[in-house]
mmCIF file of C-alpha atoms in Angstrom:
data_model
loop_
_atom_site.group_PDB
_atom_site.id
_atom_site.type_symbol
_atom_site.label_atom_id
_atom_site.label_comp_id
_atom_site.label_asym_id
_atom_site.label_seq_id
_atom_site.Cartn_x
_atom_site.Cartn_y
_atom_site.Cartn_z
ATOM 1 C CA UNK A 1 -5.109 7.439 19.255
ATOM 2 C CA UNK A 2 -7.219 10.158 18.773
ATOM 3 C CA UNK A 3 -10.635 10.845 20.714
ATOM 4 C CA UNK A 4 -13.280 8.629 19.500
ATOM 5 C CA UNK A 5 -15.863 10.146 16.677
ATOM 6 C CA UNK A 6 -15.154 13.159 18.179
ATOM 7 C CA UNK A 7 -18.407 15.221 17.844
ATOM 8 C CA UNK A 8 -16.684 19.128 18.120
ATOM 9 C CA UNK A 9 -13.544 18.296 16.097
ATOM 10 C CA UNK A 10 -14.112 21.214 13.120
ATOM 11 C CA UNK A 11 -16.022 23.642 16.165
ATOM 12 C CA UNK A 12 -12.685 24.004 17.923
ATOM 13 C CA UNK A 13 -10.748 26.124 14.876
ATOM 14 C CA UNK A 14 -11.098 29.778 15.127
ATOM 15 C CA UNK A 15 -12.929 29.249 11.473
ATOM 16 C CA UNK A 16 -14.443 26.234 10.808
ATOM 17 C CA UNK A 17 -12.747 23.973 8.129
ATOM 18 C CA UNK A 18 -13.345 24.073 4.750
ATOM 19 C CA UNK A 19 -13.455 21.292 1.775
ATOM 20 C CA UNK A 20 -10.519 23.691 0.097
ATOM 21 C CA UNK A 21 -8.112 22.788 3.455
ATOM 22 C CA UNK A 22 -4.831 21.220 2.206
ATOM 23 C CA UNK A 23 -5.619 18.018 4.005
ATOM 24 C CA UNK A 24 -9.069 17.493 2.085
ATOM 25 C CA UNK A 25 -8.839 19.561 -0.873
ATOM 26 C CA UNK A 26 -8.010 16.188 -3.237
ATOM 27 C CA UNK A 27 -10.717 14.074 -1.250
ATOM 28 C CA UNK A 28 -13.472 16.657 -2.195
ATOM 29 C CA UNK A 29 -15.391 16.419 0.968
ATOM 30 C CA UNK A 30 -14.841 16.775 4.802
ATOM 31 C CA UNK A 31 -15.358 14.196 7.235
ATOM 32 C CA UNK A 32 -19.016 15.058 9.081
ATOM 33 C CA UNK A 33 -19.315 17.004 11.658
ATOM 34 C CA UNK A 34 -20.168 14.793 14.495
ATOM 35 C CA UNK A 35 -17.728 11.968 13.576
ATOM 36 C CA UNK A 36 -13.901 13.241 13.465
ATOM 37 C CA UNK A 37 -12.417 10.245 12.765
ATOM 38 C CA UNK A 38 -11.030 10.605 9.298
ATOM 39 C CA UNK A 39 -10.445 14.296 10.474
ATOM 40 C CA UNK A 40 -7.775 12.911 12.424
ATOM 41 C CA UNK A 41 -6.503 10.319 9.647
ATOM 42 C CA UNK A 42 -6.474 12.401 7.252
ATOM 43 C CA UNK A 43 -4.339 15.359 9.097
ATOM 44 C CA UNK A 44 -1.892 12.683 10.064
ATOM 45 C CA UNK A 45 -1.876 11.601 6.264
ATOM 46 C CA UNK A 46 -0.898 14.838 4.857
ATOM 47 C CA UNK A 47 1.943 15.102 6.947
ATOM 48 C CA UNK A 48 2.958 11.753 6.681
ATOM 49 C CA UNK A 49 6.552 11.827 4.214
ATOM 50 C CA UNK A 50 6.329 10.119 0.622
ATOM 51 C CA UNK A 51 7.406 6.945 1.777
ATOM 52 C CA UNK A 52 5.731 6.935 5.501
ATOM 53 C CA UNK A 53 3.992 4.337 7.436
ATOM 54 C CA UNK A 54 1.546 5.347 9.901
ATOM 55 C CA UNK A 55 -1.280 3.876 12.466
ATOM 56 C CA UNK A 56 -3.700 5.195 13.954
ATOM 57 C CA UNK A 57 -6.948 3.558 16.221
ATOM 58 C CA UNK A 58 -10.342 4.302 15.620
ATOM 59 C CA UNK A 59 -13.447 3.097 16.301
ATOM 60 C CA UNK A 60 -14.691 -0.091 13.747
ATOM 61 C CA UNK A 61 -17.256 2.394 12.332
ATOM 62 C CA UNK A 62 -14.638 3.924 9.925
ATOM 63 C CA UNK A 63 -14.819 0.512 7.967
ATOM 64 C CA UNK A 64 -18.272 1.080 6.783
ATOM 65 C CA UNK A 65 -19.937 4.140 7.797
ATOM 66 C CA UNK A 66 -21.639 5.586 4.427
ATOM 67 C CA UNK A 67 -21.890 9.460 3.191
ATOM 68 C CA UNK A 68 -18.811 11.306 3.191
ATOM 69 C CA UNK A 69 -16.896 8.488 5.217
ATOM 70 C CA UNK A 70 -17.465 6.278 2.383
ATOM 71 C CA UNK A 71 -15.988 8.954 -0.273
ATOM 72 C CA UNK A 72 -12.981 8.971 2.188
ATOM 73 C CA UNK A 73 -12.420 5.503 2.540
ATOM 74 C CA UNK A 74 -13.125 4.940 -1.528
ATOM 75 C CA UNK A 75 -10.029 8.090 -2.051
ATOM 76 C CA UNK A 76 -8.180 6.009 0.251
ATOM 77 C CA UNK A 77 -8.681 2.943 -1.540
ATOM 78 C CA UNK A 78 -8.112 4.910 -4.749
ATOM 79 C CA UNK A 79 -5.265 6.329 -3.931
ATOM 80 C CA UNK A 80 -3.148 2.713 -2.593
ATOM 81 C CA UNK A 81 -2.942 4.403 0.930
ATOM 82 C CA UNK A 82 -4.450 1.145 3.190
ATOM 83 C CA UNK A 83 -1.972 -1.287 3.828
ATOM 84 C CA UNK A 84 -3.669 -3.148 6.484
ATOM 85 C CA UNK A 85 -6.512 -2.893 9.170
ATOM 86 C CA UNK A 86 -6.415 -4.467 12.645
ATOM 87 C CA UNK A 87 -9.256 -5.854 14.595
ATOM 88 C CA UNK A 88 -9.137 -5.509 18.229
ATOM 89 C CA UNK A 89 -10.910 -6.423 21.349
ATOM 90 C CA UNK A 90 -13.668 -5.044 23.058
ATOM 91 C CA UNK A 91 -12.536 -3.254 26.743
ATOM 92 C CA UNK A 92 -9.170 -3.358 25.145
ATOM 93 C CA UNK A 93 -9.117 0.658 26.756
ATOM 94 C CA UNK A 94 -9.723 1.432 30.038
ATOM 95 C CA UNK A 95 -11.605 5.246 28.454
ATOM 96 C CA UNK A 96 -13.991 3.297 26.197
ATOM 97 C CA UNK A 97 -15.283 -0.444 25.741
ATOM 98 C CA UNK A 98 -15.346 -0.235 21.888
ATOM 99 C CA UNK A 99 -14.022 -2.972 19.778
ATOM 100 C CA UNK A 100 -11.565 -0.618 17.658
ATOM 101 C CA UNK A 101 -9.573 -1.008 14.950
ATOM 102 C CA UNK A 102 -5.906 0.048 13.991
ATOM 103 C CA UNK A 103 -5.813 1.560 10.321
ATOM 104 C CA UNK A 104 -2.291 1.543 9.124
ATOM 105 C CA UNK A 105 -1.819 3.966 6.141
ATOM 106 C CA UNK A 106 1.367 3.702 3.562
ATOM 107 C CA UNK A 107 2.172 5.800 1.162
ATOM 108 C CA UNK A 108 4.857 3.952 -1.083
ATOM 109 C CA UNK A 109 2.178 0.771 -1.720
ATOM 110 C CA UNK A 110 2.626 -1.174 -4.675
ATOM 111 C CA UNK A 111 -0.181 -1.135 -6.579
ATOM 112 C CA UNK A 112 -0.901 -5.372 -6.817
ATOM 113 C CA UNK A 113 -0.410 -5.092 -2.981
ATOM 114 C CA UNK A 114 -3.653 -6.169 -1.356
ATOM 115 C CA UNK A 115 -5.128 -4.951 2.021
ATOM 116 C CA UNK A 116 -4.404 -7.120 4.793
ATOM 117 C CA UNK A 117 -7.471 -8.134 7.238
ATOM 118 C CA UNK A 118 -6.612 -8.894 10.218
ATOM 119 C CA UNK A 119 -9.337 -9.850 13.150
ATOM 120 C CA UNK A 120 -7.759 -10.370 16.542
ATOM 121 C CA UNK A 121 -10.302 -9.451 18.315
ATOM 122 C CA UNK A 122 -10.737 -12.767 19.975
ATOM 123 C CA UNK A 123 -6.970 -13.049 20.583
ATOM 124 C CA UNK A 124 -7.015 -11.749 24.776
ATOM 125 C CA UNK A 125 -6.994 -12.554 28.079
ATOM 126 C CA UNK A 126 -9.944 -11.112 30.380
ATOM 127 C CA UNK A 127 -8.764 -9.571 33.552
ATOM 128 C CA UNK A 128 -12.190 -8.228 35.256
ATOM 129 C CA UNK A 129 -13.607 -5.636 32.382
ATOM 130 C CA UNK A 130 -10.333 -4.998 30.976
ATOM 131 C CA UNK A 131 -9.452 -7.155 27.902
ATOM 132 C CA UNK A 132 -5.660 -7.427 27.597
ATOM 133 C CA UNK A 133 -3.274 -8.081 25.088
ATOM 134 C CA UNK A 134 -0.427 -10.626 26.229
ATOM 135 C CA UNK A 135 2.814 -10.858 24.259
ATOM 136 C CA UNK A 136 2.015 -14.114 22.316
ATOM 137 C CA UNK A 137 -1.263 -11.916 21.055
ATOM 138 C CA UNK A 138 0.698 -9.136 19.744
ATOM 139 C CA UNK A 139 3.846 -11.583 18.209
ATOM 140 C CA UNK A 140 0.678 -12.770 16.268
ATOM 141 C CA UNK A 141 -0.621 -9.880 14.974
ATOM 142 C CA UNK A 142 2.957 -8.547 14.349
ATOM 143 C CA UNK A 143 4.356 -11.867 12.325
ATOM 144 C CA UNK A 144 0.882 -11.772 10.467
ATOM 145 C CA UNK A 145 1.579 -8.591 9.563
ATOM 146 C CA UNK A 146 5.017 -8.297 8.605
ATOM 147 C CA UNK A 147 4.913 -11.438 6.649
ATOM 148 C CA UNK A 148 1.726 -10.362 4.813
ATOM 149 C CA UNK A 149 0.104 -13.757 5.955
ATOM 150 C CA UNK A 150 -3.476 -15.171 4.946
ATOM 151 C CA UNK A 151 -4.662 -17.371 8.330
ATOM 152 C CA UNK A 152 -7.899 -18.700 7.637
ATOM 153 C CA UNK A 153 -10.214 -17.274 10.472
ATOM 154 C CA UNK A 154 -7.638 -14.581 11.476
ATOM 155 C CA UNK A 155 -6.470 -12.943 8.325
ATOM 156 C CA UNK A 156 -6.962 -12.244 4.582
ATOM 157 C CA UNK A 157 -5.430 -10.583 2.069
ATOM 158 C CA UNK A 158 -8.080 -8.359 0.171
ATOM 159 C CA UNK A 159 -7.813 -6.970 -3.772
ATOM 160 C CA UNK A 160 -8.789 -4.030 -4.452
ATOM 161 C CA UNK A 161 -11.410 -5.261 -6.875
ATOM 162 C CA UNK A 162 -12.688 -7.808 -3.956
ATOM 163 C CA UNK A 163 -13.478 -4.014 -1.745
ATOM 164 C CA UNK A 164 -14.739 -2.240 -4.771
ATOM 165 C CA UNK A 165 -17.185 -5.032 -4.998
ATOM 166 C CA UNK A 166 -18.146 -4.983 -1.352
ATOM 167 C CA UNK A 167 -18.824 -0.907 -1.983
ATOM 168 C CA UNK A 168 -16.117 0.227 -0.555
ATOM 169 C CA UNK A 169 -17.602 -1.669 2.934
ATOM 170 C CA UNK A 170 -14.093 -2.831 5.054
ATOM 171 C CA UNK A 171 -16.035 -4.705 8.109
ATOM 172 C CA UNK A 172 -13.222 -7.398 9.122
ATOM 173 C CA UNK A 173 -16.423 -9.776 9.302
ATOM 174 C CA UNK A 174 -16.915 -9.467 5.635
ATOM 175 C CA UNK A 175 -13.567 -10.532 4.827
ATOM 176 C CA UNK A 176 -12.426 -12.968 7.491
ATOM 177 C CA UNK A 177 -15.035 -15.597 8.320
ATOM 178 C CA UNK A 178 -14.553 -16.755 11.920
ATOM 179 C CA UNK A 179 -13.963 -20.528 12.406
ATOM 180 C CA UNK A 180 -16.770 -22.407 14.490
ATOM 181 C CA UNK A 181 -15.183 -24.241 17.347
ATOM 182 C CA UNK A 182 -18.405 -25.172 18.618
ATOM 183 C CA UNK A 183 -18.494 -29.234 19.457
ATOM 184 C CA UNK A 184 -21.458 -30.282 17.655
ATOM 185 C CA UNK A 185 -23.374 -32.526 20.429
ATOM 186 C CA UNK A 186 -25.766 -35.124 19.555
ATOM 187 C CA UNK A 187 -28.955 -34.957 21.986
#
């Protein structure tokens, strides 16, 4: 859980990073300098072993941000490294009240394997500001997972050619349409 588009994250190295740095040398570009969220990815990435699994929560920007975010996300795409992303809730933190997301990163993917979607970000209890996960919520998200499931409204399992299409753009809203449980009411 690293900080949050950290704004300073290539000012604290004695010399500022460079695109030639082990960690981004094969993406080509560095993450900008006032968002280090794939900073952080990527760093855990390159140290993750040849058949790791990692996860790591950022903030839902990652998912579509353009520029050199974009390039990142398309090398991760590229490269079979997203295995699934998780929607949270909002106030889900007691240091921020960002909806964020939980990127988890594989690198022994199949190639056919898709990306799950999952959006539990309406899967909570409210207790004052703080939004809180309650066991049922996470056996949810962990049975989706771990059984690679396709819940209409909660989950979907994305191609590769289905995100090329979108640009690259992994919003969970793009991918898993919310059901309407609004009663329709006849005045």
């Amino acid at each position: 859980n690293p900080p949050y588009s950290d704004k300073k994250w290539n000012q604290r190295e004695e010399t500022p990073l460079k695109v030639n740095d082990p960690r981004f040398a094969d993406l080509g570009v560095l993450p900008p300098d006032t968002r280090g969220d794939f900073a952080y990815l990527m760093h855990g990435l390159y140290h993750l072993g040849d058949k790791g699994t990692m996860a790591i929560v950022l903030p839902h920007g990652v998912l579509f941000r353009g520029s050199s975010e974009g390039d990142i996300r398309k090398y991760l795409l590229k490269e079979n490294y997203i295995d699934a992303i998780i929607g949270l809730p909002s106030n889900l933190f007691t240091n921020t009240s960002i909806p964020v997301v939980v990127v988890i990163l594989k690198k022994n993917r199949d190639v056919l394997d898709p990306v799950q979607i999952i959006d539990a970000s309406n899967n909570f209890l409210k207790s004052g500001k703080q939004s809180i996960l309650q066991e049922k919520d996470i056996a949810k998200i962990v049975d989706t997972y771990v059984e690679k499931l396709a819940i209409k409204g909660y989950s979907y399992l994305a191609s590769r050619d289905e995100i090329v299409a979108n640009d690259y753009n992994m919003n969970i809203a793009r991918y898993v349409e919310p059901i309407d449980n609004m009663v329709t009411q006849d005045v």
